[in-house]
Coordinates of C-alpha atoms and ligand atoms in Angstrom, one line a residue:
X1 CA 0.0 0.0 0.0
X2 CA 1.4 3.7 -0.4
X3 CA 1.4 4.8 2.7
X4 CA -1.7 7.1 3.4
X5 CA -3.3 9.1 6.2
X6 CA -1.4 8.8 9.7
X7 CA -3.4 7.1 12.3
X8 CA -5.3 9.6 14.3
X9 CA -4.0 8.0 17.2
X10 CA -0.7 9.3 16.3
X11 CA -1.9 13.1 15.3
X12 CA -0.1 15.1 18.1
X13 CA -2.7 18.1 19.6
X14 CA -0.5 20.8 21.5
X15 CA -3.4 23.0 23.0
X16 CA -2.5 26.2 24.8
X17 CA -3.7 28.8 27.0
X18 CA -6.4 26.9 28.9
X19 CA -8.0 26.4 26.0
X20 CA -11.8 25.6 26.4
X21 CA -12.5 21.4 27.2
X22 CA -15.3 21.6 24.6
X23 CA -12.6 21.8 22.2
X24 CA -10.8 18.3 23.7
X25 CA -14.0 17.2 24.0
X26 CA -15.0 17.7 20.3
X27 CA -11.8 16.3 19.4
X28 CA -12.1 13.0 21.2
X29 CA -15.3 12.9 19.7
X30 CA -13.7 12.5 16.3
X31 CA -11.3 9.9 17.3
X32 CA -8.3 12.2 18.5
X33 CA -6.9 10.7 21.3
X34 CA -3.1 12.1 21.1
X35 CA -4.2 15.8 23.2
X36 CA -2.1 17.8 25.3
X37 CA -3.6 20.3 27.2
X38 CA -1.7 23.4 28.5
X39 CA -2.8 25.8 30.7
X40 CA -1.3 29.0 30.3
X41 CA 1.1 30.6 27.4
X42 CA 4.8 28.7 27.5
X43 CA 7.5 31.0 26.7
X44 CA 9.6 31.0 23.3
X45 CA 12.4 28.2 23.4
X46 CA 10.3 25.9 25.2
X47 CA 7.5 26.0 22.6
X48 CA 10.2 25.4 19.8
X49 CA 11.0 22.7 21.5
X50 CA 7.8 20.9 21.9
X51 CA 6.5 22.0 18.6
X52 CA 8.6 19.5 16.6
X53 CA 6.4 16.8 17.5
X54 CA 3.0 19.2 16.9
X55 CA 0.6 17.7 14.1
X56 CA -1.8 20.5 15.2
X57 CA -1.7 23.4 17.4
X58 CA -4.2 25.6 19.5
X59 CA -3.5 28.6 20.7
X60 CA -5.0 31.7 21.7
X61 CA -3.9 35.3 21.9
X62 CA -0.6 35.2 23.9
X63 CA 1.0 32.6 21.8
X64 CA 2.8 33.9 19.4
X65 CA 3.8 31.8 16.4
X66 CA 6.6 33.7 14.7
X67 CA 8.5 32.4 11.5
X68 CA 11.2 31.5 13.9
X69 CA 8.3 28.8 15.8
X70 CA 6.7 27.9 12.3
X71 CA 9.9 26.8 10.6
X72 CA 10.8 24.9 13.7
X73 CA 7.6 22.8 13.0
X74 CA 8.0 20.5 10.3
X75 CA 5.4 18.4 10.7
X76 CA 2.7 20.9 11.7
X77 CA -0.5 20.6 9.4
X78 CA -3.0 23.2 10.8
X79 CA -3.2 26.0 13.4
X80 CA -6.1 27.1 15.5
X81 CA -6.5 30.2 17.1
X82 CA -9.1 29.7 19.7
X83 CA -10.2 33.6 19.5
X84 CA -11.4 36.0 17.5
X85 CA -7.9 37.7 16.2
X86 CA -5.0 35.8 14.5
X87 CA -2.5 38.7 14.4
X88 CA -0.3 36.6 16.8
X89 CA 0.6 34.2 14.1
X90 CA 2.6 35.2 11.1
X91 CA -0.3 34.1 8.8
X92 CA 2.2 34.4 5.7
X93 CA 4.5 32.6 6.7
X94 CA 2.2 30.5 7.2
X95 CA 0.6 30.0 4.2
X96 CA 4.4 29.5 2.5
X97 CA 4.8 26.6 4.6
X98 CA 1.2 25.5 3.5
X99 CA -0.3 25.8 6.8
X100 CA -3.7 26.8 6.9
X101 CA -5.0 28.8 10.4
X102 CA -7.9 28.8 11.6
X103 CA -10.4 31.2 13.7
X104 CA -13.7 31.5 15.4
X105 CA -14.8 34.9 14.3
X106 CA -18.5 34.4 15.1
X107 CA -19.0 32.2 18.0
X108 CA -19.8 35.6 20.3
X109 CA -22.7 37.1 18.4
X110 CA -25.4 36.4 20.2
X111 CA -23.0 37.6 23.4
X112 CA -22.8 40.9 21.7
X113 CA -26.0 40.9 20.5
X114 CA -27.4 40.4 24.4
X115 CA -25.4 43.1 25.7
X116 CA -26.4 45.9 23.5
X117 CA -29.9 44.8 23.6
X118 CA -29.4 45.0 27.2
X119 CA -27.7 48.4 26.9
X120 CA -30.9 49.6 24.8
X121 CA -32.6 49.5 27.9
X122 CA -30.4 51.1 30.4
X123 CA -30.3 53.8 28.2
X124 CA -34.2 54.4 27.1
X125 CA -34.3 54.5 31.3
X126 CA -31.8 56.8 31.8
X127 CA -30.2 54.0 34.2
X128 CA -26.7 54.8 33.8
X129 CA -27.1 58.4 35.4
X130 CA -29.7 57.4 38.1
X131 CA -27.4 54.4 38.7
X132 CA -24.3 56.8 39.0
X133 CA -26.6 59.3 41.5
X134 CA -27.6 56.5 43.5
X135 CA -24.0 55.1 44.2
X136 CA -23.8 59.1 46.1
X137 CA -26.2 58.7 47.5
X138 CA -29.1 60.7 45.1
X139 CA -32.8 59.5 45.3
X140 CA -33.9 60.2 41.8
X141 CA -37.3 58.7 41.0
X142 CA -38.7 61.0 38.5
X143 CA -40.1 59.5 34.9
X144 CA -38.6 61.9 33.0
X145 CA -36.4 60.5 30.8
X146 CA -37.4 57.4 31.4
X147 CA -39.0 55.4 28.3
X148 CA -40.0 51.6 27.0
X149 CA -38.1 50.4 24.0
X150 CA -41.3 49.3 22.7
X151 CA -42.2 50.8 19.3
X152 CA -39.1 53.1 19.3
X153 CA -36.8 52.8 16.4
X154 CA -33.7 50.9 16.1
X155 CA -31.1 51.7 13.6
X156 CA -28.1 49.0 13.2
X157 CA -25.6 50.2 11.0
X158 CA -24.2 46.7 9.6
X159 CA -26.7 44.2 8.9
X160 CA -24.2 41.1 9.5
X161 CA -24.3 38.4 11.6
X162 CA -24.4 40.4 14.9
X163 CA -26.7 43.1 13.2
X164 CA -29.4 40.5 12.2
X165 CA -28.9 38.8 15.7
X166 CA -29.7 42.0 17.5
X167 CA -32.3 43.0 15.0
X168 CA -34.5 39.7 15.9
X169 CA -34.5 40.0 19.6
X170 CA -35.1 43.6 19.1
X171 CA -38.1 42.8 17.3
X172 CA -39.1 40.6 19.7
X173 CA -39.2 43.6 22.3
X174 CA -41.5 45.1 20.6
X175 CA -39.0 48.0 18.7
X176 CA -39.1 48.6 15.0
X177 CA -35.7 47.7 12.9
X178 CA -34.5 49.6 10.1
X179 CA -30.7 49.2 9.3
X180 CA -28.4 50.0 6.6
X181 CA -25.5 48.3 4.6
X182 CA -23.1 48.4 1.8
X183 CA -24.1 44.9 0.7
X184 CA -27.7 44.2 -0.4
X185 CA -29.1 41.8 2.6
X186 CA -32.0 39.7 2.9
X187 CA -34.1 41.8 5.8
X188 CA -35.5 39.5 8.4
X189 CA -38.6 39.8 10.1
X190 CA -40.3 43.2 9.7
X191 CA -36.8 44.8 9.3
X192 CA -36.5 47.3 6.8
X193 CA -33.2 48.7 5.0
X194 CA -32.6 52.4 4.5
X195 CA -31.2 53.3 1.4
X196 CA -28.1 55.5 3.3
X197 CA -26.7 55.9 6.4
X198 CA -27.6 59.7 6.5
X199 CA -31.8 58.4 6.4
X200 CA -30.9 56.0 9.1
X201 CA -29.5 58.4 11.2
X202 CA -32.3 60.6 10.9
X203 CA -35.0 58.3 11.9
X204 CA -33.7 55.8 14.5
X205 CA -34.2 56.4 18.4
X206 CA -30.7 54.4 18.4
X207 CA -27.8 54.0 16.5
X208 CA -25.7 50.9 17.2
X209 CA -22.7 49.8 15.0
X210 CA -21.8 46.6 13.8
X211 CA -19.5 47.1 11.0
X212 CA -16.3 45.6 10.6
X213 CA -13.2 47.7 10.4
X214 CA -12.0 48.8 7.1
X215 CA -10.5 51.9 5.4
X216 CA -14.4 52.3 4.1
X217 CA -15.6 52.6 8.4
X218 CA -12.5 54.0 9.9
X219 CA -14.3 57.7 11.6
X220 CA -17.4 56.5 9.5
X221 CA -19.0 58.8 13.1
X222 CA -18.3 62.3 12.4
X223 CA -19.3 65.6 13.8
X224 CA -21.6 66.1 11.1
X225 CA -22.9 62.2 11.5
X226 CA -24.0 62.9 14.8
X227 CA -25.5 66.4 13.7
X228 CA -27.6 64.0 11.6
X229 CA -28.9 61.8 14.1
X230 CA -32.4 62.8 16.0
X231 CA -31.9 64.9 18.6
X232 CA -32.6 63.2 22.2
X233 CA -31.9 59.8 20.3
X234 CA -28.8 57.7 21.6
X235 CA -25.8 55.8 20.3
X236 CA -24.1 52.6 21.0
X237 CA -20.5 51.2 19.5
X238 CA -19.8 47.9 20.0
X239 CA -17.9 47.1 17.0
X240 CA -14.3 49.2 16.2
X241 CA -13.1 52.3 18.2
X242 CA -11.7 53.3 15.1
X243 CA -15.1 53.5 13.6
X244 CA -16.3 56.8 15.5
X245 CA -14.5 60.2 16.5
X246 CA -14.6 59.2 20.1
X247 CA -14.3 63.6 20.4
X248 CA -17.0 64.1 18.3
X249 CA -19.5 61.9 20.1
X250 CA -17.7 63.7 23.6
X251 CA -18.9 66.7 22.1
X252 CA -22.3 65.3 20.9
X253 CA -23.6 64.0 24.4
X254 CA -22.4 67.5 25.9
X255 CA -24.2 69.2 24.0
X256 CA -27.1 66.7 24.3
X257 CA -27.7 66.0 20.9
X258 CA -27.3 62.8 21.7
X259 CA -28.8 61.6 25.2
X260 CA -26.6 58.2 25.8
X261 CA -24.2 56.3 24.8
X262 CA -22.6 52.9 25.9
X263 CA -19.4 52.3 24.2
X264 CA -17.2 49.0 24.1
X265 CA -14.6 49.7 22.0
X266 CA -12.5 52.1 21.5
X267 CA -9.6 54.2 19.4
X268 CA -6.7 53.7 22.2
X269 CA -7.3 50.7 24.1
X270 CA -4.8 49.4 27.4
X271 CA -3.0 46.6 25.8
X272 CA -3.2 44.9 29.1
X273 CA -4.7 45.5 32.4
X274 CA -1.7 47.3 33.8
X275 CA -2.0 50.0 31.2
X276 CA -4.9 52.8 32.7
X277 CA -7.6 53.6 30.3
X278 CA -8.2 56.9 29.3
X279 CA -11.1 58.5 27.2
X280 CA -12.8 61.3 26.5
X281 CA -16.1 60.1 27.3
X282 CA -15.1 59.3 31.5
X283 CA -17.2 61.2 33.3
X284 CA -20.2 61.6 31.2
X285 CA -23.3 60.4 33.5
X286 CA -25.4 59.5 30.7
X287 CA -22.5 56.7 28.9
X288 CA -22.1 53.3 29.6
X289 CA -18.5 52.2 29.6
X290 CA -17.5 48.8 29.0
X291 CA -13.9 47.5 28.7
X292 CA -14.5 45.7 24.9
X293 CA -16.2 42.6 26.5
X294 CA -19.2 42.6 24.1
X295 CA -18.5 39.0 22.8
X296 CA -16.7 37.9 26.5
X297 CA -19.3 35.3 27.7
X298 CA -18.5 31.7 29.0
X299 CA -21.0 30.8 26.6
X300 CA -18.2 32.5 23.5
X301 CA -15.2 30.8 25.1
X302 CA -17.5 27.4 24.6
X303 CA -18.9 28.0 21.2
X304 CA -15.2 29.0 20.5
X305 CA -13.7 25.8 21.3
X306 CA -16.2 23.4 19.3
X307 CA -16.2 26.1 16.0
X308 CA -11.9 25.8 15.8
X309 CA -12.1 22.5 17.0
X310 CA -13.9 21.1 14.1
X311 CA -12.1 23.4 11.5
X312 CA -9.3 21.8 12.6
X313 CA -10.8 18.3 12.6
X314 CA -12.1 18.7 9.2
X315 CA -9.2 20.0 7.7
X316 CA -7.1 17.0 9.3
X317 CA -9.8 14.6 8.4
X318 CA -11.2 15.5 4.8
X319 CA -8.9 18.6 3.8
X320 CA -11.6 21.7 4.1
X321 CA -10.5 24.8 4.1
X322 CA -13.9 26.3 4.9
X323 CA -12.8 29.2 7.5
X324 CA -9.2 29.3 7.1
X325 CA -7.8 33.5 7.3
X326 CA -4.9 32.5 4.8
X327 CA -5.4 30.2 2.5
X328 CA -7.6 29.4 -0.4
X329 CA -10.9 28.0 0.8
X330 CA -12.3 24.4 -0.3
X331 CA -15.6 23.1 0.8
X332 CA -14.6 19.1 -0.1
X333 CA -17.6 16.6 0.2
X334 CA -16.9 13.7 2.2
X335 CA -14.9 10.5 0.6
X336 CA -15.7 7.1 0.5
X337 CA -13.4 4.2 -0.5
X338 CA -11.6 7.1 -2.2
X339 CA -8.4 8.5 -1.8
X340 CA -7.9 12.2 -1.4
X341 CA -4.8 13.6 -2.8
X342 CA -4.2 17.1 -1.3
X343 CA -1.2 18.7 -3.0
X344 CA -0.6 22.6 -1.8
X345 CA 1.8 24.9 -4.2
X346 CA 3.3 28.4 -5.2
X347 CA 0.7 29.3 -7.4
X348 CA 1.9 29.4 -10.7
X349 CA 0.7 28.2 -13.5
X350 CA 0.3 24.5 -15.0
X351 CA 0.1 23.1 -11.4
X352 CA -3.0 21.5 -12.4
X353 CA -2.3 19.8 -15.7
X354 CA 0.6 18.2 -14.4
X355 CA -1.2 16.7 -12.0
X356 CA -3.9 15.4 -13.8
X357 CA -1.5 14.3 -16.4
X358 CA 0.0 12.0 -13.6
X359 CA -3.2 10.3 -12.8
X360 CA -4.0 10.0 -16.7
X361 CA -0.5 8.6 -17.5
X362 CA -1.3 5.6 -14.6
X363 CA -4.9 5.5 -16.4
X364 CA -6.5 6.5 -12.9
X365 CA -9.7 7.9 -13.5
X366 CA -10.2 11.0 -11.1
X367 CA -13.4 11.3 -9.6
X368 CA -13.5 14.6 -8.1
X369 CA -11.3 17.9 -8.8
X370 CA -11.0 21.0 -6.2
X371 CA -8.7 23.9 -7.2
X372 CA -8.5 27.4 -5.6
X373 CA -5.7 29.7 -5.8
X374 CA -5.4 32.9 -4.3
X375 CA -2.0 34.2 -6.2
X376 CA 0.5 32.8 -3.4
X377 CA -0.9 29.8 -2.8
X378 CA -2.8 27.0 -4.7
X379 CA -4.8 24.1 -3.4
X380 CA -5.4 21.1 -5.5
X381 CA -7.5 18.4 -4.4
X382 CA -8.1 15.0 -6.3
X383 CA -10.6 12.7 -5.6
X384 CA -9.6 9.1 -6.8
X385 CA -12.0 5.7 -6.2
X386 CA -11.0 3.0 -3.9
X387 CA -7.7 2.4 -2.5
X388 CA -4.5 3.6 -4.6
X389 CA -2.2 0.4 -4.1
X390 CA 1.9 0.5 -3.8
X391 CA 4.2 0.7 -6.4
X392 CA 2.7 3.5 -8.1
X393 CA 4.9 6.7 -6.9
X394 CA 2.1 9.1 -6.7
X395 CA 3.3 10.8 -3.8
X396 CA 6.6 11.1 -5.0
X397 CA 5.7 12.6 -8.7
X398 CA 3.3 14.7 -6.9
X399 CA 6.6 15.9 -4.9
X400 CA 8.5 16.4 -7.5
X401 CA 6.3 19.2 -9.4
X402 CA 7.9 22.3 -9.3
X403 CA 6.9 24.7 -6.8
X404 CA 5.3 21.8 -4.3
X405 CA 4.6 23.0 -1.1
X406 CA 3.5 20.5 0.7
X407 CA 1.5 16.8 -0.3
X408 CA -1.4 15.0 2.3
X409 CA -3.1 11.6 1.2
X410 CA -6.2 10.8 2.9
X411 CA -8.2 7.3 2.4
X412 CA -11.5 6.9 3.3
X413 CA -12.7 3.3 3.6
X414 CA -16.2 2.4 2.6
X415 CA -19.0 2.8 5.6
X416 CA -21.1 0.0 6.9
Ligands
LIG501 P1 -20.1 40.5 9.9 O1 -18.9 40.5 8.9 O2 -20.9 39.4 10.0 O3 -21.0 41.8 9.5 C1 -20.5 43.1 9.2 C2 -21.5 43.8 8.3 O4 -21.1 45.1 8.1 C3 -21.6 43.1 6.9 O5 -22.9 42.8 6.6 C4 -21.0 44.2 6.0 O6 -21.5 44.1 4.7 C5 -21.3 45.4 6.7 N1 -20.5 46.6 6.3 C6 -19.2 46.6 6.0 N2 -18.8 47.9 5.7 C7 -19.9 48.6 5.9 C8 -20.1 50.0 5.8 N3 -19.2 50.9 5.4 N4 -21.4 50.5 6.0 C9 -22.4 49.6 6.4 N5 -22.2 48.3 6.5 C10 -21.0 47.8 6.3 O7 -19.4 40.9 11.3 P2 -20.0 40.7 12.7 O8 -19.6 39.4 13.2 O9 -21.5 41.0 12.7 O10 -19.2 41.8 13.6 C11 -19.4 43.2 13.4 C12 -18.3 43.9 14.2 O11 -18.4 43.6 15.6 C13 -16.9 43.6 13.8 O12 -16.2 44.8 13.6 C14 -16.3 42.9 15.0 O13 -14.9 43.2 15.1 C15 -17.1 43.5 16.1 N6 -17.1 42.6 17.3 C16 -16.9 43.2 18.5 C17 -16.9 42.4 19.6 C18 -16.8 43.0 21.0 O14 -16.3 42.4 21.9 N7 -17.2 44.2 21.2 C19 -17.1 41.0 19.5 C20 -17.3 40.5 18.2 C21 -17.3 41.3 17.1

């Protein structure tokens, strides 16, 4: 037999950083018995050392996997990043070696979702004032100010997976949904889209953000975007500090065109907490400060661990790509009695005939063909029937292509 897919006995799991147990848990699940688990980050030299060994990695943000780690790591396959950012790996470098990483970019929607829903509230009751008054020792218990969410307006700027979140349970209290975006999105429920942000501004009771960060967003909140809002209506950001001119918005509640605000994220945030926050929005009674914990929730740091978990698990067991931040992404449908020849290379061209030319030379017929490329990269996936015997030297032609990355061979033997 060529020698295929290594037993997943033997695939070695490094996981750092107390990563979540649903994530062992998923991968025992899927017959991945080989796990380390450690609890906190381990330093440099230490990880180089025990990364040899590594089929598969998890990490999450303290580790940093430089070039120095990656190259150290020859027979690494896959990397998880059990958070939402991946700036602590050198992603391409990565993808040179032909190592795909992996994230979990929306397992804390609903958590953000919840909390400005939540914030919606304190704000139509002017809570975080009275709260403030009450803490010295003020007895406030006049109405004014003091309102339902029901039938007010929401506006979410955004309309992506935590926009359409918030925009049901929003619904569901009883307020009316209108939001804007750049992409044309189905509107659930009675949502309805506005056909510009400046019309949103002008009839929503509340702003809230949740745009991603781009060139397009950065201070997408002026001065003049605030002017544009309703006067008395509030404002929440949850999304990127670098979305709103955190002065302008100072200004803004001052001069109380705008009532409230609660605000997550900001332009300058501590890097850790040793570093004291500053902004110009401290001391305003009527904002709601939170330290950018919008998607921090046990029930994230769970959802996290099963969503990279099975990327990973997938990738190892079938080859997907689905999800990966830097490399080209392949839905594969599952094998059986087929062998799956996964060959990763610089992209350049007339990978792909030479490859199929192998097959056709050995009168193999191929029964499935994935390609994507991205311009660095290209991923080549060949879907062959029943079990390709010894003696043939696929792997080692496959090798031998110029510009080869890296080759896997996976076999799948027939169910039941
Ligand atoms: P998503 O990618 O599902 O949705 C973003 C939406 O914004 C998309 O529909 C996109 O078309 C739209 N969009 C992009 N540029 C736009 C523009 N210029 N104007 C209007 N719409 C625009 O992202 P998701 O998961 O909903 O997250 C949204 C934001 O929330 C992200 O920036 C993310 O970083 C942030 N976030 C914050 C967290 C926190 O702890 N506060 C936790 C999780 C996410």
């Amino acid at each position: 037999m060529e020698k295929l897919s290594l037993p997943k006995s033997r695939i070695k799991i490094l996981l750092l950083e107390n990563v979540h147990k649903s994530a062992v848990e998923l991968f025992k699940r899927n017959g991945y018995t080989n796990i380390e688990s450690v609890p906190g980050a381990i330093d440099a030299d230490e990880l180089v050392a025990k990364i040899k060994n590594v089929h598969i990695i998890g990490i999450r943000s303290r580790t940093k996997l430089t070039k120095d780690i990656l190259t150290a790591a020859p027979k690494l396959l896959t990397v998880g990043c059990f958070c939402i950012g991946t700036n602590q790996v050198d992603l391409k470098c990565a993808k040179k070696l032909g190592i795909p990483v992996f994230n979990a970019p929306y397992s804390n929607t609903r958590s953000v979702a919840e909390l400005v829903l939540a914030e919606i509230i304190m704000l139509f009751r002017g809570i975080p004032q009275r709260s403030w008054g009450a803490h010295e020792g003020e007895w406030d218990k006049s109405v004014k100010g003091a309102r339902e969410i029901r039938g007010k307006t929401l506006g979410i700027v955004g309309y992506g997976h935590i926009g359409t979140q918030l925009s049901i349970i929003a619904e569901a209290m009883g307020m009316q949904v209108r939001f804007f975006d750049v992409i044309e999105k189905l509107a659930l429920g009675n949502a309805r889209a506005t056909a510009s942000l400046d019309e949103l501004l002008s009839v929503s009771d509340v702003v809230t953000l949740h745009v991603p960060e781009t060139p397009q967003t950065k201070n997408m909140m002026t001065a003049a975007k605030f002017k544009k809002m309703k006067k008395g209506a509030f404002f929440i950001n949850a999304a990127r500090g670098t979305v709103v001119e955190i002065d302008s918005l100072a200004d803004a509640l001052k001069s109380g065109h705008v009532a409230g605000a609660a605000v997550d994220v900001f332009p300058k945030e501590p890097a850790d907490g040793n570093e004291k926050f500053k902004s110009a929005l401290q001391g305003l009674r009527n904002v709601i400060l939170t330290p950018h914990i919008g998607g921090s929730t046990e029930e994230a740091q769970a959802n996290i661990g099963g969503e990279v978990a099975e990327k990973l698990v997938k990738y190892s067991d079938n080859g997907s790509t689905l999800g990966a931040v830097n490399f080209p992404e392949v839905q594969l449908p599952p094998q059986e009695d087929a062998t799956r020849f996964m060959h990763i290379h610089r992209d350049t061209p007339g990978v792909l005939s030479k490859i199929t030319d192998l097959f056709s030379r050995r009168k193999i017929n191929i029964a499935g063909q994935f390609l994507r490329t991205d311009g660095d990269i290209g991923y080549v996936v060949t879907d062959v029937k029943g079990r390709v015997e010894a003696g043939m030297g696929i792997r080692k032609e496959l090798e031998a292509i110029e510009g080869t990355v890296r080759t896997r061979f996976l076999y799948e033997a027939p169910r039941g």
